[in-house]
mmCIF file of C-alpha atoms in Angstrom:
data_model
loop_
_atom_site.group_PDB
_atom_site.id
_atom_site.type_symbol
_atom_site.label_atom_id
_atom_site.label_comp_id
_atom_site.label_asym_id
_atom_site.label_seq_id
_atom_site.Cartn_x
_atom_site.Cartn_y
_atom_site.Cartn_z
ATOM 1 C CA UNK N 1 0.000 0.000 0.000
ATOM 2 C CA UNK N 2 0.966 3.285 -1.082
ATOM 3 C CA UNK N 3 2.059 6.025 1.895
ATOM 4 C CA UNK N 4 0.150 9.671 0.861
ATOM 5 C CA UNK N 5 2.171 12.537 2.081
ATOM 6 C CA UNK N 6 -0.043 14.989 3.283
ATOM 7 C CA UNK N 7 2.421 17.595 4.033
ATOM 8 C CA UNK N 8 3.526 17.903 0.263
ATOM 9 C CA UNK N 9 0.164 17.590 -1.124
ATOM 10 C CA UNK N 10 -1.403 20.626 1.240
ATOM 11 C CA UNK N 11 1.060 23.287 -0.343
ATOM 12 C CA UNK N 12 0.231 22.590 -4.331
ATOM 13 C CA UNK N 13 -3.934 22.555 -2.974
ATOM 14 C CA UNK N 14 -3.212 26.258 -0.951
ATOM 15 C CA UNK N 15 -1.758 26.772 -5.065
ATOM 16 C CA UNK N 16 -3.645 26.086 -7.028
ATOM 17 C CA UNK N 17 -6.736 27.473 -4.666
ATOM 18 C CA UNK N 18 -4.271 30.811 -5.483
ATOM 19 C CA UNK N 19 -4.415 30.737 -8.763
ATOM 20 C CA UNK N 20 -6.878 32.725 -10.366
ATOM 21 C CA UNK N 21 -9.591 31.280 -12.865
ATOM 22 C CA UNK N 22 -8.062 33.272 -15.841
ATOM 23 C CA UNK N 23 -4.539 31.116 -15.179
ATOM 24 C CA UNK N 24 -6.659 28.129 -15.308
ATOM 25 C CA UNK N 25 -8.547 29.091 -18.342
ATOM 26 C CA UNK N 26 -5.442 29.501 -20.485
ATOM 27 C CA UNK N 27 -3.614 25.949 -18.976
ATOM 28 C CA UNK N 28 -6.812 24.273 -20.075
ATOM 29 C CA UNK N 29 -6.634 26.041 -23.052
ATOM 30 C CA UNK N 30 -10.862 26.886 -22.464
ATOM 31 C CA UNK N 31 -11.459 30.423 -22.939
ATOM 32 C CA UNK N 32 -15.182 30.789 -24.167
ATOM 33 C CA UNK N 33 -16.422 33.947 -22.175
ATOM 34 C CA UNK N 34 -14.422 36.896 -20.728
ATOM 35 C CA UNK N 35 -13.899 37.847 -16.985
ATOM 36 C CA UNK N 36 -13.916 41.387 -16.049
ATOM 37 C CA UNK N 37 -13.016 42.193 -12.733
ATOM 38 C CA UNK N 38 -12.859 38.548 -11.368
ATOM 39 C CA UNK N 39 -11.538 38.430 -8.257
ATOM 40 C CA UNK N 40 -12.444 37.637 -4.436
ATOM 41 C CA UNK N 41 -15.357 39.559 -2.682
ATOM 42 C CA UNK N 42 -15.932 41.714 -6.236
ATOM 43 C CA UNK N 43 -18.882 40.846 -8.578
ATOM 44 C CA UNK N 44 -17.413 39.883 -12.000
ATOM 45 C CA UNK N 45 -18.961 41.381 -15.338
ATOM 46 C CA UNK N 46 -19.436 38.530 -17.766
ATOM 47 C CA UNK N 47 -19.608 39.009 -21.728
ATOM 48 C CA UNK N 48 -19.417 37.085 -24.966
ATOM 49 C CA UNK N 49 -15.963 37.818 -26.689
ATOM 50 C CA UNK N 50 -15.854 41.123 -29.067
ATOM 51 C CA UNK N 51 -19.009 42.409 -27.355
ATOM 52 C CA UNK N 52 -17.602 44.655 -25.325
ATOM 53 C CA UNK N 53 -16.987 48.403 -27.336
ATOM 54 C CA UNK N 54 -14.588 50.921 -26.919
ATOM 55 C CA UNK N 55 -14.643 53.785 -25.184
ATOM 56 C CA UNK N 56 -14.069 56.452 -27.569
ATOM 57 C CA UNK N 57 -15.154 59.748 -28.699
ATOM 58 C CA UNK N 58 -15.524 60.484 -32.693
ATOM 59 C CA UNK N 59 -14.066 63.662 -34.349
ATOM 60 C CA UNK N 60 -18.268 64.118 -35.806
ATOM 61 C CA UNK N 61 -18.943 67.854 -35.020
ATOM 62 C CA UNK N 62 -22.965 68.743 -34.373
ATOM 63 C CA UNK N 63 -24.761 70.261 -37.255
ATOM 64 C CA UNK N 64 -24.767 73.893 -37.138
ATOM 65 C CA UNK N 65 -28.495 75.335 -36.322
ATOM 66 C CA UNK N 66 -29.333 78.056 -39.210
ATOM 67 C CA UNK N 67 -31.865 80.254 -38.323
ATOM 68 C CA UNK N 68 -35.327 79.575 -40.264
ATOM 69 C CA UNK N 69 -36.332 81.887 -42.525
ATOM 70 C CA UNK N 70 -39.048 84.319 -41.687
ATOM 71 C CA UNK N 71 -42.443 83.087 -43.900
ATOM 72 C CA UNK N 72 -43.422 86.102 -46.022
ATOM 73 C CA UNK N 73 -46.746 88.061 -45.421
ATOM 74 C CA UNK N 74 -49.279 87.807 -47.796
ATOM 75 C CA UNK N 75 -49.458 91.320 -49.800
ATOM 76 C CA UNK N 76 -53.130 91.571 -48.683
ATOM 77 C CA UNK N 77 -52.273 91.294 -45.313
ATOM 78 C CA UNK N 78 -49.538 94.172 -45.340
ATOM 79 C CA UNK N 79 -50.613 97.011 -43.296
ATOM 80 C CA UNK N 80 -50.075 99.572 -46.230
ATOM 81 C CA UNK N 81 -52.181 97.731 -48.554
ATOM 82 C CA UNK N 82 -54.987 97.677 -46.096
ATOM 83 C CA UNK N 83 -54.940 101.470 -45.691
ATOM 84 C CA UNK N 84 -54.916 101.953 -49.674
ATOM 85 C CA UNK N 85 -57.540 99.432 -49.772
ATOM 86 C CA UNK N 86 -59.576 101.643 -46.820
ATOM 87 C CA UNK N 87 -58.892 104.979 -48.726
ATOM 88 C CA UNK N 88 -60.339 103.906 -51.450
ATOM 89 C CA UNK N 89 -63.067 103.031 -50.751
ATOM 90 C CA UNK N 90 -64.155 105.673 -48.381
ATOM 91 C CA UNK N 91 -63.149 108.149 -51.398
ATOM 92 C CA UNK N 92 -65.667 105.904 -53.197
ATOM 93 C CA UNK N 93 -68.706 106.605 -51.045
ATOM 94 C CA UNK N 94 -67.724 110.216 -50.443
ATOM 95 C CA UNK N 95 -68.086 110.370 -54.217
ATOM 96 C CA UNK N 96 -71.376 108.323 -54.111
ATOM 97 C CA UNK N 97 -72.571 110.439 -51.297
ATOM 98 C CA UNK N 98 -71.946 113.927 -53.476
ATOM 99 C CA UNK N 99 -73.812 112.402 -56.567
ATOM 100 C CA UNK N 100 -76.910 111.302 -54.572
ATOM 101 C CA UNK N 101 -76.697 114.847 -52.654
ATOM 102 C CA UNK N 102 -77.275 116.725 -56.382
ATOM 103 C CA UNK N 103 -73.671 117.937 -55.628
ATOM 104 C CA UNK N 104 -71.911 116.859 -58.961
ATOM 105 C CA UNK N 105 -75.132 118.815 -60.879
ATOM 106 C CA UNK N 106 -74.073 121.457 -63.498
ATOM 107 C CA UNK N 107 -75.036 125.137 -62.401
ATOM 108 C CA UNK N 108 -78.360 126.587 -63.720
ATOM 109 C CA UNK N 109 -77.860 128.627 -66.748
ATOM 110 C CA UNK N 110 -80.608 130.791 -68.925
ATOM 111 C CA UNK N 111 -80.021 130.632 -72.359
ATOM 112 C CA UNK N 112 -82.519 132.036 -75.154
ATOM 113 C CA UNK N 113 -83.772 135.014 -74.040
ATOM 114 C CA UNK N 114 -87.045 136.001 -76.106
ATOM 115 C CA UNK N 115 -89.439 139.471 -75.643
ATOM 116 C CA UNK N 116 -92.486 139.895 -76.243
ATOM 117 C CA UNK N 117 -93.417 143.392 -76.545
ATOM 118 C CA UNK N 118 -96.773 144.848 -76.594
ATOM 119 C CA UNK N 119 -98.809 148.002 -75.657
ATOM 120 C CA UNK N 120 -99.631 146.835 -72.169
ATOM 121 C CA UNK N 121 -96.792 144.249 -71.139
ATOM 122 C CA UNK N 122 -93.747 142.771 -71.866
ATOM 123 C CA UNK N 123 -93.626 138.923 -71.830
ATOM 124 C CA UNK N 124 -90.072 137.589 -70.954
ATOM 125 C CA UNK N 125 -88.829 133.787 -71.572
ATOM 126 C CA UNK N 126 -85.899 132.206 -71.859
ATOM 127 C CA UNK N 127 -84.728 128.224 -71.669
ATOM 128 C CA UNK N 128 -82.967 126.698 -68.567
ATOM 129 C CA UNK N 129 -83.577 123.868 -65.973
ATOM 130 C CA UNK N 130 -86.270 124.201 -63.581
ATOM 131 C CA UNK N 131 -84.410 126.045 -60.389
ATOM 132 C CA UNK N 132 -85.040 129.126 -59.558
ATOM 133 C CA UNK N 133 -84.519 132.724 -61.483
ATOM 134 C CA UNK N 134 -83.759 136.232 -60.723
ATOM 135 C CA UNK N 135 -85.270 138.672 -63.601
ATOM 136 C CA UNK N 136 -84.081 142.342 -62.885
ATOM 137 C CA UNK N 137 -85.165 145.542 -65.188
ATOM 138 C CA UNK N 138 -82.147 147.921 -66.188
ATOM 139 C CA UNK N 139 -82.837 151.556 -66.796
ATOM 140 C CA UNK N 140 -86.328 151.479 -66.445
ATOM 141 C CA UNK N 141 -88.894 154.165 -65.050
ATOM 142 C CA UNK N 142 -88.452 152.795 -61.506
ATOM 143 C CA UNK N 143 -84.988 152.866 -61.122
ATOM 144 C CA UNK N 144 -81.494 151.944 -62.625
ATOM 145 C CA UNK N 145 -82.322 148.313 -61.299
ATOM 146 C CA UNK N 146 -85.426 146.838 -59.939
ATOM 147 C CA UNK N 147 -85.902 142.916 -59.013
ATOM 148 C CA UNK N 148 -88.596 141.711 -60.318
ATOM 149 C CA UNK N 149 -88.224 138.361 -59.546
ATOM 150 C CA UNK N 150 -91.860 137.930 -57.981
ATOM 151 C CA UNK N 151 -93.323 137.861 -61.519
ATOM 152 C CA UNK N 152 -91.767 135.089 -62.580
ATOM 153 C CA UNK N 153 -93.509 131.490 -63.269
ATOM 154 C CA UNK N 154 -91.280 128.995 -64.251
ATOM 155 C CA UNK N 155 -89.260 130.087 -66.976
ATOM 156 C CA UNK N 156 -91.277 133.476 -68.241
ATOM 157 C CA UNK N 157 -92.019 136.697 -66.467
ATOM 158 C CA UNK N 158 -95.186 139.163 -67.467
ATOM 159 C CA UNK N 159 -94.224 142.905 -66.922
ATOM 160 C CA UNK N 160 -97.091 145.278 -67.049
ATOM 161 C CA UNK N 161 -96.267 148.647 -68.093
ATOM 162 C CA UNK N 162 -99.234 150.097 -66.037
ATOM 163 C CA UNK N 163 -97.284 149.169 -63.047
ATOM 164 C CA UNK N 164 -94.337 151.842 -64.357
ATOM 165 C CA UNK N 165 -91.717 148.613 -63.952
ATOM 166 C CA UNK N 166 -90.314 148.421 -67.786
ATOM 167 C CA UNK N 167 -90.653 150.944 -71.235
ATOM 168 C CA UNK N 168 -89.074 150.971 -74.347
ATOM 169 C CA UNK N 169 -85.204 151.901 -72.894
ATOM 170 C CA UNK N 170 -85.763 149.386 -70.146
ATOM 171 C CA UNK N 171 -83.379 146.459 -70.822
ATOM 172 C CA UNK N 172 -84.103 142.996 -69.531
ATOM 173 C CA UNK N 173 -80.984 140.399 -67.425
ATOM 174 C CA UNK N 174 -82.468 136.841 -66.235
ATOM 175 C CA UNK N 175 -79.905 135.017 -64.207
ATOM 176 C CA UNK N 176 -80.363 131.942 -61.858
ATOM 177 C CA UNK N 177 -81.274 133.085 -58.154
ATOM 178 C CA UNK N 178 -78.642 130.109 -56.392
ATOM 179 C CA UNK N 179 -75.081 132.077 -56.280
ATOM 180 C CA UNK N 180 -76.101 135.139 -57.574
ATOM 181 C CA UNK N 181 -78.582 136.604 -55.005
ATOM 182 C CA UNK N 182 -75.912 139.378 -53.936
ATOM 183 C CA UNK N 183 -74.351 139.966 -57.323
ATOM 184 C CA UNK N 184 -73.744 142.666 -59.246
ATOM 185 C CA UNK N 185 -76.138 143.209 -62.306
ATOM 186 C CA UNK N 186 -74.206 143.841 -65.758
ATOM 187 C CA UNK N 187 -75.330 143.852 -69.350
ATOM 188 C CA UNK N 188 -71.425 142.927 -70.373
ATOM 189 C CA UNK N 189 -70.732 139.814 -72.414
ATOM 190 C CA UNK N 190 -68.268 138.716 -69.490
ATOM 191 C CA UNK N 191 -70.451 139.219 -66.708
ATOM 192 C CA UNK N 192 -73.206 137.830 -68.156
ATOM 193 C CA UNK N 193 -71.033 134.532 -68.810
ATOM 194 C CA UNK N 194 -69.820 134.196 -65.472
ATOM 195 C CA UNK N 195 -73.289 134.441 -63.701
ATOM 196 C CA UNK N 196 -74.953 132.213 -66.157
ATOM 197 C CA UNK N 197 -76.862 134.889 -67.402
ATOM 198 C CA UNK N 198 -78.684 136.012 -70.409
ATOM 199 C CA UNK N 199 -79.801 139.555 -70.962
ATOM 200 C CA UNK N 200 -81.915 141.518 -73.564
ATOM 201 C CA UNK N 201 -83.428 145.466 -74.458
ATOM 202 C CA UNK N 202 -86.857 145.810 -75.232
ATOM 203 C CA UNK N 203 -86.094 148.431 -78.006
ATOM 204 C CA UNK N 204 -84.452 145.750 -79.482
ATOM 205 C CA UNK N 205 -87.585 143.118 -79.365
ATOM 206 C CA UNK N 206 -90.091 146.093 -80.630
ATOM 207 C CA UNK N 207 -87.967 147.256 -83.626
ATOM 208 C CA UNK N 208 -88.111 143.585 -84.988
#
């Protein structure tokens, strides 16, 4: 029977107890999984080889952040086209406003003066639009210039000569009333013109 020496064999159990499992690994030539941090009293991280990565940084820079642009306002949205837009059409009713008001009418003007001359009147007529006239007698036997607007009816006048308002050197100016109210009577072409007038002399109706 074979002796055992126990005092050899404790020493090589103490080593290889020692020796740690990565040693082991390569004697046995078995190396399927890696050992991080193996050793005693330290939890060991356990991976497949190659699946552990690098720590590394990369020379990538971030992508620079451009502003974006500003979207574009409509051009019926801009604040000057509104007020054109506004102007417009408040000229528009003011314009509306003046034609409905009689404001864009033409002023009255007598045109066509006729007289009729007889013993005991003189008839007066004369064309224009139905507004209001102002008749006045020029040199006659009541005074260098009497009004006789109250005569009038529409667009004639009848001047008696009983009532000592016209004769034969009297002449005759019918204007329109609106403007002219306060004006100065003349028998000149220019005058005449201006005030929308027409005028006429009864010696000149009776000698034709």
């Amino acid at each position: 029977m074979e002796s055992i020496d126990l005092i050899s064999s404790v020493p090589r159990a103490r080593a290889a107890r020692r020796e740690s499992p990565s040693t082991q690994y390569a004697q046995t030539g078995i190396n399927t999984t890696a050992r991080i941090g193996w050793d005693a009293a330290r939890p060991s991280l356990e991976s497949a080889p190659g699946a552990l990565r690098p720590m590394e940084t990369f020379g990538e820079v971030l992508p620079e952040l451009e502003e974006a642009p500003a979207a574009r306002r409509p051009l019926w949205r801009h604040p000057a086209f509104l007020v054109s837009i506004g102007t417009t059409l408040l000229a528009i009713v003011a314009a509306v406003v003046f034609l409905l008001l009689g404001g864009g009418s033409q002023r009255a003007v007598a045109s066509d003066l006729q007289l009729e001359v007889t013993e005991n009147a003189v008839r007066v007529t004369w064309s224009g639009p139905d507004a209001p006239y102002q008749v006045v007698v020029v040199g006659g036997p009541a005074g260098a210039e009497v009004d006789v607007s109250q005569t009038v009816t529409g667009t004639e006048a009848w001047l008696p000569r009983a009532a000592g308002l016209v004769d034969d050197r009297s002449c005759i100016v019918v204007r329109p009333a609106d403007g002219n109210e306060k004006a100065p009577v003349s028998l000149e072409r220019a005058t005449l013109d201006e005030q929308g007038a027409v005028a006429g002399c009864v010696s000149d109706a009776a000698s034709e």
